[in-house]
Amino acid sequence: MSLAIRSQQFWKRGVVASAGTMTFVVVAILGSVACGQKQKEVSVQTAPSAGTASPQVQASETGYQVETVSNGGVIVGAVRWRGPVPPPRVVPVQQDAQVCGQRRVIYPVRVVGGGIADAVVWLDDITHGKAYDFPQAVLDQKDCEYVPHVLVMQPGDLTVKSSDPMPHNVHTYPTVNREANENMNALVRTITLHFGRPDIVSVKCDLHGWMQAYVVVAKNPYYAVTGAGGRFELREVPAGHYRLKVWQETLGMSEQEVDVQPGQTTRVEFVLSSKGHEAAEVH
Amino acid sequence: MWKILSNGVAVVLVLGMTGLAGCGRQAQEQAALPVITAQLTYAPQVPPPVTRSGPARVIVNLEAVEQTAELAPGVTYNFWTYNGHVPGPFIRVRVGDVVEVHLKNTSRDKTHTVDFHAVSGPGGGAPVLMANPGGEAVASFKMLQPGLYIYHCAANPVPAHIASGLYGLLLVEPEGGMEKADREFYVMQSEFYTEGPLGQPGFQPYSSAKASAETPEYVVFNGRVGSLTGEGALKAKVGDRVRIFFGNIGPNKISSFHVIGGIFERVYREGGFGTPEQGIQTTLVPAGGAVIVEFQPKVPGRYTLVDHSIFRIERGAIGYLDVSGPEAPEIYRKMK
């Protein structure tokens, strides 16, 4: 610490220093602080706390501009499943079975009414349009599962609750945001995690291994989570030509192009299968 | 050029260059250390004493493995283990050694790590050894202080990771080593919190509620009921110097470690290598602590290891040391 203070004073005084001298100073500071510090720096990177990304970062990351949308179009569609439905995985419960039940059933693809539920559909390249209108982002831990299983949120804060009597930990595996691993228990019922950048974040509990959620941080407001029948709807879309993407946790990503006309409804269908994904026709 | 620099800057340069030189020297010294792979043993076995006269870089390979195994006869439990054993391997090094830990995590859905109580630094190394599912972490630590130390998982939620079996002992021998013992044993006490009551057969899930309430169903030595009885009983001969490296992970209870029929002639209290205490009947071992005890059985027969919070023998905290050899009626004789 004293070295850093002294070097700041040195620069403030405006002492004429040659490049060679500056190099010496840098080397000196590095020499004095770097030895043996490398592992600690790594620890900061691997186990940071959440909530440090700034709103300025998210604005520059998304590049999305909010403006009034008049006479926008609507995209209505469904994400269909083709082929035999993948069998669920049955996981015997090895912790807290009195609360969590004896076994949990994990669906790699949740097919409801011929369509895929819990897929996320969004306009990937839209640059301007309506303001974010998502509900407040809240992820609950209830009866040893995350509710909802897939959550779409705008960049910002995620409230994580626990409605369960036993401890959980919320371990996030982001791609571009900061990883978090927070304990929750009877004394910690609610925490806030910050996701400032568009991302798809896997969320796990390190005690109850079957618990899994996905938080999709949206780069624009034109995102939807599919429901029964794989149905989705995107409203107030400015007229234009867009790339429409779909993501599902085990099937990955697929896309197709879509034209939106003023005041018109565009119908879209994705057909996904375990062998690959196909973009179906735009009606 | 030097003339225009203030004294302060000169100090910066001198200290900095000194630091850099020191760093380089340390790196050179560590690079010059002989590299050996630790000989790991599993309870009740202890690795042989360190015979090296100088420090080494000691590679310790750990693997976090989850497996279902027997906790008590007819009772199974999902253990989270280091290297497939509860407790994990006994690691034996000497002061000055640089321990290079390779932690592989075979779990498909849980993060694991290691907090070594022998490590000086944040989290006992846990932050830099955090291994995500399917991942591996590697870090090195210099052993600065001789003693017998606990290590355990410190991934969230930490209590559950400890309660599930992720712990073991690491011995840092002092310079010059320890006095020779004829028998060395590794014994570790731990609690298990099952949903079913004590003895209920079948698979028993871990109970967060009982762990939080500190009401264990099982209190055992070396990871299961009966590990030190029957075929697992420890063996020694009359006159042997017996040394027990005893750890108590808890995760909640303090152990009142006692060997029925033995008097500890030396107790390295709480695992430290200060002057050992003598003539100790029962030694208190905190949760997350350890002790080294030594004694010399002088009479043949069965000696019983217990936690003298004695009802815990009914929950599994009991083991035997069977001592063979000539009778010693001058010490121990039935009169009638």
Coordinates of C-alpha atoms in Angstrom, one line a residue:
Chain A
M1 CA 0.0 0.0 0.0
S2 CA 2.7 2.4 0.9
L3 CA 4.4 1.8 -2.4
A4 CA 1.3 2.7 -4.3
I5 CA 0.8 5.9 -2.4
R6 CA 4.4 6.9 -3.0
S7 CA 4.1 6.3 -6.7
Q8 CA 1.0 8.3 -6.9
Q9 CA 2.7 11.2 -5.2
F10 CA 5.5 10.9 -7.7
W11 CA 3.2 11.3 -10.7
K12 CA 1.3 14.2 -9.1
R13 CA 4.5 16.1 -8.6
G14 CA 5.1 16.0 -12.3
V15 CA 8.6 14.9 -11.9
V16 CA 10.3 14.5 -15.3
A17 CA 10.8 10.9 -15.7
S18 CA 12.2 9.1 -18.8
A19 CA 10.5 6.1 -20.3
G20 CA 13.3 4.1 -18.8
T21 CA 12.4 5.4 -15.3
M22 CA 8.8 4.7 -15.8
T23 CA 9.6 1.2 -16.8
F24 CA 11.6 0.8 -13.6
V25 CA 8.7 2.0 -11.5
V26 CA 6.3 -0.3 -13.1
V27 CA 8.7 -3.2 -12.7
A28 CA 9.2 -2.2 -9.1
I29 CA 5.5 -2.1 -8.3
L30 CA 4.9 -5.4 -10.1
G31 CA 7.9 -6.9 -8.3
S32 CA 6.6 -5.8 -5.0
V33 CA 3.0 -6.9 -5.3
A34 CA 2.8 -9.7 -7.9
C35 CA 4.9 -12.4 -6.1
G36 CA 2.5 -15.0 -4.8
Q37 CA -0.6 -13.1 -5.7
K38 CA -1.6 -14.9 -8.8
Q39 CA -3.8 -17.5 -7.1
K40 CA -5.7 -14.9 -5.2
E41 CA -6.5 -13.1 -8.3
V42 CA -7.8 -16.2 -9.8
S43 CA -10.0 -16.7 -6.8
V44 CA -11.6 -13.3 -7.3
Q45 CA -12.4 -14.3 -10.9
T46 CA -13.9 -17.6 -10.1
A47 CA -16.0 -16.7 -7.0
P48 CA -17.0 -13.1 -7.4
S49 CA -20.1 -11.6 -5.8
A50 CA -22.9 -10.5 -7.9
G51 CA -24.2 -7.0 -8.5
T52 CA -21.2 -5.1 -9.9
A53 CA -22.1 -4.6 -13.5
S54 CA -23.2 -1.1 -14.2
P55 CA -26.3 0.0 -16.1
Q56 CA -24.0 1.9 -18.5
V57 CA -22.5 -1.4 -19.4
Q58 CA -25.8 -3.0 -20.3
A59 CA -26.9 0.0 -22.5
S60 CA -23.7 -0.3 -24.5
E61 CA -24.0 -4.0 -24.6
T62 CA -27.5 -4.2 -26.0
G63 CA -27.5 -1.2 -28.2
Y64 CA -31.3 -1.3 -28.2
Q65 CA -33.2 2.0 -28.5
V66 CA -36.6 2.5 -27.0
E67 CA -39.1 4.4 -29.2
T68 CA -42.8 4.7 -29.7
V69 CA -44.2 1.9 -31.8
S70 CA -47.2 2.8 -33.8
N71 CA -49.1 0.4 -36.0
G72 CA -46.7 -2.4 -35.1
G73 CA -47.1 -6.0 -36.1
V74 CA -47.6 -9.2 -34.2
I75 CA -45.7 -12.4 -34.4
V76 CA -47.7 -15.4 -33.4
G77 CA -46.3 -18.9 -33.5
A78 CA -45.5 -22.2 -32.0
V79 CA -42.5 -24.3 -31.4
R80 CA -43.5 -27.8 -32.4
W81 CA -41.9 -31.2 -31.6
R82 CA -41.4 -33.9 -34.2
G83 CA -40.7 -37.5 -33.3
P84 CA -41.1 -39.5 -30.2
V85 CA -41.0 -37.6 -27.0
P86 CA -37.6 -38.0 -25.2
P87 CA -38.2 -40.1 -22.0
P88 CA -37.8 -38.2 -18.8
R89 CA -34.9 -38.9 -16.4
V90 CA -36.0 -40.1 -13.0
V91 CA -33.6 -39.0 -10.2
P92 CA -33.8 -40.7 -6.8
V93 CA -33.7 -38.0 -4.1
Q94 CA -30.8 -38.4 -1.8
Q95 CA -31.2 -35.3 0.3
D96 CA -34.3 -34.0 2.1
A97 CA -36.7 -36.5 0.7
Q98 CA -39.3 -35.6 3.3
V99 CA -39.7 -32.3 1.6
C100 CA -38.5 -33.0 -1.9
G101 CA -40.2 -36.4 -2.4
Q102 CA -38.6 -39.7 -3.1
R103 CA -37.8 -39.0 -6.7
R104 CA -37.7 -36.2 -9.2
V105 CA -38.7 -36.4 -12.9
I106 CA -36.5 -34.4 -15.2
Y107 CA -37.8 -33.7 -18.7
P108 CA -35.1 -33.0 -21.3
V109 CA -37.9 -31.5 -23.5
R110 CA -41.2 -30.6 -22.0
V111 CA -43.7 -31.5 -24.8
V112 CA -47.2 -30.2 -24.0
G113 CA -50.0 -30.4 -26.5
G114 CA -47.6 -31.2 -29.4
G115 CA -45.5 -28.2 -28.7
I116 CA -42.4 -27.5 -26.6
A117 CA -43.0 -25.5 -23.5
D118 CA -40.2 -23.5 -21.8
A119 CA -38.4 -22.7 -25.0
V120 CA -37.5 -19.0 -25.5
V121 CA -38.2 -17.2 -28.7
W122 CA -36.9 -13.8 -29.5
L123 CA -36.1 -11.3 -32.2
D124 CA -32.3 -11.3 -32.3
D125 CA -31.4 -8.3 -34.5
I126 CA -34.1 -5.8 -33.7
T127 CA -32.5 -2.5 -32.7
H128 CA -35.4 -0.3 -31.7
G129 CA -39.0 -0.6 -30.5
K130 CA -41.1 -0.7 -27.4
A131 CA -39.8 -0.5 -23.9
Y132 CA -39.1 -3.5 -21.7
D133 CA -42.4 -4.7 -20.3
F134 CA -41.4 -7.9 -18.5
P135 CA -42.8 -8.5 -15.1
Q136 CA -40.4 -8.2 -12.1
A137 CA -37.8 -10.9 -12.3
V138 CA -38.4 -13.3 -9.4
L139 CA -37.1 -16.9 -9.2
D140 CA -38.5 -19.0 -6.3
Q141 CA -37.3 -22.2 -4.8
K142 CA -40.4 -24.1 -3.9
D143 CA -40.7 -27.8 -3.1
C144 CA -37.1 -28.3 -4.2
E145 CA -37.5 -26.9 -7.7
Y146 CA -37.1 -23.5 -9.3
V147 CA -40.2 -21.7 -10.2
P148 CA -40.3 -20.8 -13.0
H149 CA -38.0 -23.2 -14.8
V150 CA -37.2 -20.7 -17.5
L151 CA -37.3 -17.0 -16.7
V152 CA -36.8 -14.1 -19.2
M153 CA -35.7 -10.8 -17.6
Q154 CA -34.4 -7.5 -18.8
P155 CA -30.8 -6.7 -17.8
G156 CA -30.7 -5.8 -14.1
D157 CA -31.6 -7.4 -10.8
L158 CA -33.1 -10.8 -10.3
T159 CA -34.8 -11.5 -7.0
V160 CA -34.3 -15.1 -5.8
K161 CA -36.6 -16.4 -3.0
S162 CA -36.7 -19.6 -1.1
S163 CA -40.1 -20.9 0.1
D164 CA -38.5 -24.1 1.3
P165 CA -37.8 -25.0 4.9
M166 CA -34.3 -26.4 4.2
P167 CA -31.2 -24.7 2.9
H168 CA -30.4 -24.2 -0.8
N169 CA -27.6 -22.5 -2.6
V170 CA -28.0 -20.6 -5.7
H171 CA -25.1 -21.3 -8.0
T172 CA -25.2 -19.5 -11.4
Y173 CA -23.2 -20.4 -14.4
P174 CA -23.3 -17.4 -16.7
T175 CA -21.6 -16.9 -20.0
V176 CA -20.8 -13.1 -19.8
N177 CA -22.1 -12.1 -16.4
R178 CA -20.5 -12.7 -13.1
E179 CA -20.8 -16.1 -11.5
A180 CA -22.6 -16.2 -8.1
N181 CA -22.9 -18.9 -5.5
E182 CA -25.0 -17.8 -2.6
N183 CA -26.4 -19.7 0.4
M184 CA -30.1 -19.4 1.3
N185 CA -31.6 -20.7 4.5
A186 CA -34.1 -19.9 7.2
L187 CA -32.3 -16.6 7.9
V188 CA -31.7 -15.7 4.2
R189 CA -35.0 -16.0 2.4
T190 CA -34.4 -13.5 -0.4
I191 CA -31.3 -12.4 -2.3
T192 CA -30.7 -10.2 -5.3
L193 CA -28.4 -11.2 -8.1
H194 CA -27.4 -8.7 -10.8
F195 CA -27.2 -9.7 -14.5
G196 CA -26.2 -6.6 -16.5
R197 CA -25.6 -8.2 -19.8
P198 CA -27.7 -10.3 -22.2
D199 CA -27.0 -13.9 -21.4
I200 CA -28.4 -17.4 -20.8
V201 CA -27.6 -18.3 -17.2
S202 CA -27.8 -21.8 -15.9
V203 CA -28.9 -21.9 -12.2
K204 CA -28.2 -24.9 -10.0
C205 CA -28.3 -26.0 -6.3
D206 CA -25.2 -27.7 -5.1
L207 CA -27.1 -29.6 -2.5
H208 CA -30.2 -30.8 -4.5
G209 CA -28.5 -31.6 -7.7
W210 CA -31.6 -32.1 -9.8
M211 CA -32.7 -28.4 -9.3
Q212 CA -32.1 -26.5 -12.5
A213 CA -33.4 -23.2 -13.9
Y214 CA -32.4 -21.0 -16.8
V215 CA -32.5 -17.2 -16.6
V216 CA -32.5 -15.6 -20.0
V217 CA -31.3 -12.0 -19.9
A218 CA -32.9 -10.3 -22.8
K219 CA -31.2 -7.8 -25.1
N220 CA -34.5 -6.4 -26.2
P221 CA -38.2 -6.7 -25.1
Y222 CA -39.1 -9.0 -27.9
Y223 CA -38.7 -12.3 -26.0
A224 CA -41.3 -14.9 -25.0
V225 CA -41.2 -18.2 -23.1
T226 CA -43.4 -20.8 -24.9
G227 CA -46.3 -22.3 -23.1
A228 CA -48.6 -25.2 -23.8
G229 CA -48.6 -26.2 -27.4
G230 CA -45.3 -24.4 -27.7
R231 CA -47.2 -21.2 -28.4
F232 CA -45.7 -17.7 -28.2
E233 CA -46.6 -14.2 -29.2
L234 CA -44.5 -11.1 -29.7
R235 CA -46.5 -7.8 -29.9
E236 CA -45.8 -4.2 -30.9
V237 CA -43.1 -5.2 -33.3
P238 CA -42.0 -2.4 -35.7
A239 CA -42.4 -3.4 -39.3
G240 CA -39.2 -4.9 -40.7
H241 CA -37.2 -8.0 -41.5
Y242 CA -35.8 -9.9 -38.6
R243 CA -34.0 -13.0 -37.4
L244 CA -36.2 -14.9 -35.1
K245 CA -34.4 -17.3 -32.7
V246 CA -35.5 -20.1 -30.5
W247 CA -33.5 -21.7 -27.7
Q248 CA -34.3 -24.8 -25.6
E249 CA -32.1 -26.1 -22.8
T250 CA -31.3 -29.4 -24.4
L251 CA -31.9 -28.8 -28.0
G252 CA -29.9 -25.6 -28.3
M253 CA -30.6 -22.8 -30.7
S254 CA -32.3 -22.5 -34.1
E255 CA -33.5 -19.5 -36.2
Q256 CA -35.4 -18.3 -39.1
E257 CA -36.1 -15.1 -40.8
V258 CA -39.4 -13.3 -40.5
D259 CA -41.1 -10.3 -42.1
V260 CA -43.4 -8.1 -40.0
Q261 CA -45.9 -5.9 -41.8
P262 CA -47.5 -2.8 -40.2
G263 CA -50.6 -3.8 -38.3
Q264 CA -50.4 -7.4 -39.5
T265 CA -50.1 -10.7 -37.8
T266 CA -47.3 -12.9 -38.9
R267 CA -47.5 -16.6 -38.1
V268 CA -44.4 -18.6 -37.6
E269 CA -43.7 -22.2 -36.7
F270 CA -40.5 -23.9 -35.6
V271 CA -40.3 -27.6 -35.7
L272 CA -37.6 -29.2 -33.6
S273 CA -36.5 -32.7 -33.1
S274 CA -33.8 -34.5 -31.3
K275 CA -31.9 -35.0 -34.5
G276 CA -31.8 -31.4 -35.4
H277 CA -33.9 -28.3 -35.8
E278 CA -35.8 -27.1 -38.8
A279 CA -37.3 -23.8 -39.5
A280 CA -40.8 -24.2 -40.9
E281 CA -42.7 -21.9 -43.1
V282 CA -43.7 -18.4 -42.3
H283 CA -47.4 -17.8 -43.0
Chain B
M1 CA 18.4 10.8 -14.1
W2 CA 18.6 9.4 -10.6
K3 CA 19.3 12.9 -9.2
I4 CA 15.8 14.1 -10.1
L5 CA 14.1 11.3 -8.4
S6 CA 12.7 12.0 -4.9
N7 CA 13.8 9.9 -2.0
G8 CA 10.3 8.4 -2.0
V9 CA 10.7 7.1 -5.5
A10 CA 14.1 5.8 -4.8
V11 CA 12.6 3.8 -1.9
V12 CA 9.9 2.5 -4.3
L13 CA 12.6 1.4 -6.7
V14 CA 14.8 -0.2 -4.1
L15 CA 11.9 -2.0 -2.4
G16 CA 10.4 -3.0 -5.7
M17 CA 13.6 -4.4 -7.1
T18 CA 14.1 -6.2 -3.8
G19 CA 10.7 -7.6 -4.0
L20 CA 11.1 -8.7 -7.5
A21 CA 14.4 -10.3 -6.7
G22 CA 12.9 -12.0 -3.7
C23 CA 10.0 -13.3 -5.8
G24 CA 12.4 -14.6 -8.4
R25 CA 14.4 -16.3 -5.7
Q26 CA 11.3 -17.9 -4.2
A27 CA 10.2 -19.1 -7.6
Q28 CA 13.7 -20.5 -8.3
E29 CA 13.7 -22.2 -5.0
Q30 CA 10.3 -23.8 -5.5
A31 CA 11.2 -24.8 -9.1
A32 CA 14.3 -26.5 -7.7
L33 CA 12.4 -28.6 -5.2
P34 CA 12.2 -32.3 -5.9
V35 CA 8.7 -33.3 -7.2
I36 CA 7.1 -36.3 -5.6
T37 CA 3.6 -37.7 -5.6
A38 CA 2.1 -38.1 -2.2
Q39 CA 1.5 -41.6 -0.9
L40 CA -2.1 -41.5 0.2
T41 CA -3.6 -44.0 2.6
Y42 CA -7.1 -44.6 3.8
A43 CA -8.3 -45.0 7.3
P44 CA -7.1 -46.6 9.5
Q45 CA -3.8 -46.7 7.6
V46 CA -1.3 -43.9 7.8
P47 CA 1.4 -43.2 5.2
P48 CA 5.0 -43.9 6.3
P49 CA 6.9 -41.1 8.1
V50 CA 8.6 -38.5 5.9
T51 CA 12.3 -39.3 5.8
R52 CA 13.4 -36.4 3.6
S53 CA 15.7 -33.9 5.1
G54 CA 14.5 -31.1 3.0
P55 CA 11.2 -29.8 1.5
A56 CA 9.7 -31.1 -1.7
R57 CA 6.9 -30.3 -4.1
V58 CA 4.3 -32.9 -3.2
I59 CA 1.6 -33.7 -5.7
V60 CA -1.7 -34.6 -4.1
N61 CA -4.3 -36.1 -6.4
L62 CA -7.9 -35.8 -5.1
E63 CA -11.1 -36.7 -6.8
A64 CA -14.5 -35.7 -5.6
V65 CA -16.7 -38.8 -6.1
E66 CA -20.3 -39.3 -5.1
Q67 CA -21.3 -42.8 -4.2
T68 CA -23.9 -44.7 -2.3
A69 CA -22.5 -47.1 0.2
E70 CA -23.3 -48.7 3.6
L71 CA -23.4 -46.4 6.6
A72 CA -24.6 -49.2 9.0
P73 CA -25.6 -52.8 8.4
G74 CA -28.6 -52.6 6.1
V75 CA -28.5 -48.9 5.9
T76 CA -27.2 -47.1 2.8
Y77 CA -26.4 -43.4 2.3
N78 CA -25.2 -41.2 -0.6
F79 CA -21.7 -40.2 0.5
W80 CA -19.8 -37.4 -1.1
T81 CA -16.1 -38.4 -0.9
Y82 CA -12.6 -37.6 -1.7
N83 CA -11.2 -40.5 -3.7
G84 CA -14.1 -42.8 -2.9
H85 CA -13.4 -43.0 0.8
V86 CA -14.9 -41.5 4.0
P87 CA -12.8 -40.1 5.5
G88 CA -10.7 -39.0 2.6
P89 CA -7.0 -39.9 2.2
F90 CA -4.5 -39.2 4.9
I91 CA -1.9 -36.8 3.5
R92 CA 1.5 -36.7 5.1
V93 CA 4.1 -34.0 4.3
R94 CA 6.7 -32.0 6.2
V95 CA 7.0 -28.3 7.0
G96 CA 8.3 -26.3 4.1
D97 CA 6.8 -28.6 1.5
V98 CA 4.8 -27.1 -1.3
V99 CA 1.7 -29.2 -1.7
E100 CA 0.3 -29.1 -5.2
V101 CA -3.3 -30.2 -5.1
H102 CA -5.1 -31.5 -8.2
L103 CA -8.8 -31.7 -7.5
K104 CA -11.0 -33.4 -10.1
N105 CA -14.7 -33.2 -9.7
T106 CA -16.6 -36.1 -11.1
S107 CA -20.0 -34.8 -10.0
R108 CA -22.4 -34.0 -12.7
D109 CA -24.3 -31.4 -10.8
K110 CA -22.4 -30.2 -7.8
T111 CA -19.4 -28.0 -7.2
H112 CA -16.7 -29.2 -4.8
T113 CA -13.5 -27.8 -3.4
V114 CA -11.1 -28.2 -0.4
D115 CA -10.5 -26.0 2.6
F116 CA -7.2 -27.2 4.1
H117 CA -6.8 -26.1 7.7
A118 CA -3.0 -26.4 7.1
V119 CA -3.1 -23.7 4.5
S120 CA -2.3 -20.1 5.4
G121 CA -4.5 -17.9 3.2
P122 CA -8.1 -17.1 2.2
G123 CA -10.5 -20.0 2.7
G124 CA -7.6 -22.4 3.3
G125 CA -7.3 -22.7 -0.4
A126 CA -11.0 -23.3 -1.1
P127 CA -11.6 -20.3 -3.5
V128 CA -8.7 -21.4 -5.8
L129 CA -9.7 -25.1 -5.6
M130 CA -13.3 -24.6 -6.5
A131 CA -14.0 -27.2 -9.2
N132 CA -17.3 -27.1 -11.1
P133 CA -19.1 -30.3 -12.1
G134 CA -16.8 -32.3 -14.4
G135 CA -14.0 -29.8 -13.9
E136 CA -10.5 -29.7 -12.3
A137 CA -8.7 -27.2 -10.2
V138 CA -5.0 -27.1 -9.3
A139 CA -3.3 -24.9 -6.7
S140 CA -0.2 -25.1 -4.6
F141 CA 0.3 -24.1 -1.0
K142 CA 3.4 -24.0 1.2
M143 CA 3.2 -25.7 4.5
L144 CA 4.3 -23.2 7.1
Q145 CA 3.2 -24.7 10.4
P146 CA 3.7 -28.3 11.6
G147 CA 0.6 -29.9 13.0
L148 CA -2.3 -32.3 12.3
Y149 CA -5.0 -30.6 10.3
I150 CA -8.5 -31.2 9.0
Y151 CA -9.4 -30.7 5.4
H152 CA -12.9 -30.6 4.1
C153 CA -15.1 -29.4 1.3
A154 CA -16.2 -25.7 1.5
A155 CA -18.5 -25.4 -1.5
N156 CA -21.9 -24.0 -0.7
P157 CA -23.8 -25.0 1.2
V158 CA -20.7 -25.9 3.3
P159 CA -22.4 -27.8 6.2
A160 CA -24.1 -30.2 3.8
H161 CA -20.9 -30.9 1.9
I162 CA -19.2 -31.7 5.2
A163 CA -22.1 -33.7 6.5
S164 CA -22.0 -35.8 3.4
G165 CA -18.4 -37.1 3.8
L166 CA -16.0 -34.7 2.2
Y167 CA -13.2 -34.5 4.8
G168 CA -9.9 -36.0 5.9
L169 CA -6.6 -35.3 7.7
L170 CA -3.3 -33.8 6.6
L171 CA -0.2 -34.1 8.8
V172 CA 2.6 -31.6 8.5
E173 CA 5.6 -33.1 10.2
P174 CA 8.0 -30.8 12.0
E175 CA 11.5 -30.5 10.7
G176 CA 13.3 -33.6 11.8
G177 CA 10.1 -35.6 11.8
M178 CA 8.3 -37.3 14.7
E179 CA 9.6 -39.9 17.0
K180 CA 9.2 -43.4 15.8
A181 CA 6.0 -45.2 16.7
D182 CA 5.4 -48.9 16.3
R183 CA 1.8 -48.5 15.2
E184 CA 0.1 -45.5 13.6
F185 CA -3.6 -45.3 13.0
Y186 CA -5.9 -42.8 11.3
V187 CA -9.3 -42.4 13.0
M188 CA -11.8 -39.8 12.3
Q189 CA -15.1 -39.1 14.0
S190 CA -18.1 -37.8 12.2
E191 CA -21.9 -37.4 12.4
F192 CA -24.5 -38.4 9.8
Y193 CA -28.0 -36.9 9.6
T194 CA -30.4 -39.3 8.0
E195 CA -34.1 -38.9 7.5
G196 CA -34.8 -42.3 8.9
P197 CA -34.2 -42.9 12.6
L198 CA -31.1 -44.8 13.8
G199 CA -31.0 -48.3 12.4
Q200 CA -33.9 -47.9 10.0
P201 CA -32.9 -50.1 7.0
G202 CA -32.7 -49.1 3.4
F203 CA -31.5 -46.0 1.7
Q204 CA -31.5 -43.0 3.9
P205 CA -31.5 -39.5 2.5
Y206 CA -29.6 -36.7 4.1
S207 CA -31.7 -34.5 6.3
S208 CA -31.0 -30.8 6.3
A209 CA -33.5 -30.4 9.2
K210 CA -31.7 -32.8 11.5
A211 CA -28.3 -31.4 10.6
S212 CA -29.5 -27.9 11.4
A213 CA -31.0 -29.1 14.7
E214 CA -27.7 -30.8 15.4
T215 CA -29.5 -34.1 16.1
P216 CA -27.4 -36.8 14.3
E217 CA -28.7 -40.3 13.9
Y218 CA -25.2 -41.7 13.6
V219 CA -21.9 -40.8 15.2
V220 CA -19.2 -43.0 13.8
F221 CA -15.5 -43.6 13.4
N222 CA -14.1 -43.8 9.9
G223 CA -17.2 -43.2 8.0
R224 CA -19.5 -46.1 9.0
V225 CA -20.8 -48.1 11.9
G226 CA -18.4 -51.0 12.6
S227 CA -15.4 -49.7 10.7
L228 CA -13.1 -50.4 13.7
T229 CA -14.8 -53.6 15.1
G230 CA -14.8 -57.2 13.9
E231 CA -12.3 -57.5 11.0
G232 CA -11.7 -53.7 11.2
A233 CA -10.4 -53.8 14.8
L234 CA -7.0 -52.2 15.2
K235 CA -4.1 -54.5 16.1
A236 CA -1.0 -53.9 18.3
K237 CA 1.3 -55.8 20.6
V238 CA 2.1 -55.3 24.2
G239 CA 4.9 -52.7 24.5
D240 CA 4.2 -51.1 21.1
R241 CA 4.2 -47.3 21.0
V242 CA 0.7 -46.7 19.5
R243 CA 0.0 -43.4 17.9
I244 CA -3.5 -42.4 16.8
F245 CA -4.1 -39.4 14.5
F246 CA -7.6 -38.6 15.5
G247 CA -9.7 -36.0 13.7
N248 CA -13.2 -34.8 14.5
I249 CA -15.0 -33.2 11.6
G250 CA -18.3 -32.9 13.5
P251 CA -19.9 -31.2 11.7
N252 CA -21.6 -30.2 15.0
K253 CA -20.5 -32.2 18.0
I254 CA -17.3 -32.0 20.1
S255 CA -15.6 -35.3 20.7
S256 CA -14.5 -36.5 24.1
F257 CA -12.0 -39.0 22.8
H258 CA -11.1 -41.8 25.1
V259 CA -9.5 -45.2 24.9
I260 CA -11.0 -47.5 27.5
G261 CA -8.1 -49.2 29.3
G262 CA -5.5 -46.8 28.0
I263 CA -3.9 -43.7 29.4
F264 CA -2.6 -41.3 26.8
E265 CA 1.1 -40.9 27.7
R266 CA 1.4 -38.1 25.2
V267 CA -1.3 -35.8 23.9
Y268 CA -0.4 -33.3 21.2
R269 CA -3.5 -31.2 22.0
E270 CA -5.5 -30.0 19.1
G271 CA -2.9 -31.4 16.7
G272 CA -0.1 -28.9 17.6
F273 CA 3.5 -29.9 18.1
G274 CA 4.1 -28.0 21.3
T275 CA 5.3 -29.9 24.4
P276 CA 2.9 -32.9 24.6
E277 CA 0.8 -33.3 27.7
Q278 CA 1.2 -36.5 29.7
G279 CA -1.2 -38.7 31.6
I280 CA -4.4 -37.8 29.9
Q281 CA -7.5 -40.0 30.2
T282 CA -9.9 -38.2 27.8
T283 CA -9.1 -35.4 25.3
L284 CA -11.5 -32.9 24.0
V285 CA -11.4 -32.6 20.2
P286 CA -13.4 -29.7 18.7
A287 CA -15.5 -30.0 15.6
G288 CA -13.0 -29.2 12.8
G289 CA -10.1 -30.2 15.0
A290 CA -7.6 -33.0 15.6
V291 CA -5.3 -34.5 18.2
I292 CA -2.4 -36.9 18.2
V293 CA -2.3 -39.3 21.1
E294 CA 0.3 -41.9 22.0
F295 CA 0.3 -44.7 24.5
Q296 CA 2.0 -48.0 25.1
P297 CA -0.4 -50.8 26.0
K298 CA 1.3 -52.9 28.7
V299 CA -1.4 -55.5 29.2
P300 CA -2.9 -57.6 26.4
G301 CA -6.6 -57.5 25.6
R302 CA -9.2 -55.3 24.0
Y303 CA -9.0 -51.6 24.3
T304 CA -12.1 -49.7 23.3
L305 CA -12.1 -46.4 21.4
V306 CA -15.1 -44.2 22.3
D307 CA -16.4 -40.7 22.4
H308 CA -17.0 -40.5 26.1
S309 CA -20.2 -38.6 25.5
I310 CA -21.0 -42.2 26.0
F311 CA -24.4 -42.6 24.6
R312 CA -22.8 -42.1 21.2
I313 CA -21.5 -45.6 21.3
E314 CA -25.2 -46.5 20.6
R315 CA -25.0 -44.4 17.5
G316 CA -21.8 -46.0 16.2
A317 CA -18.9 -44.3 17.9
I318 CA -17.0 -47.3 19.1
G319 CA -13.9 -49.1 17.9
Y320 CA -11.5 -51.7 19.2
L321 CA -7.7 -51.9 19.6
D322 CA -6.8 -55.6 20.2
V323 CA -3.5 -56.0 21.9
S324 CA -1.7 -59.3 21.9
G325 CA 1.3 -60.3 24.0
P326 CA 2.3 -61.7 27.4
E327 CA 0.1 -61.2 30.4
A328 CA 1.4 -58.7 32.9
P329 CA -0.1 -59.7 36.3
E330 CA 2.1 -57.2 38.1
I331 CA 0.0 -54.5 36.4
Y332 CA -3.4 -56.1 35.9
R333 CA -4.6 -59.2 37.7
K334 CA -8.0 -60.7 38.6
M335 CA -8.0 -61.5 42.3
K336 CA -11.2 -63.4 42.8

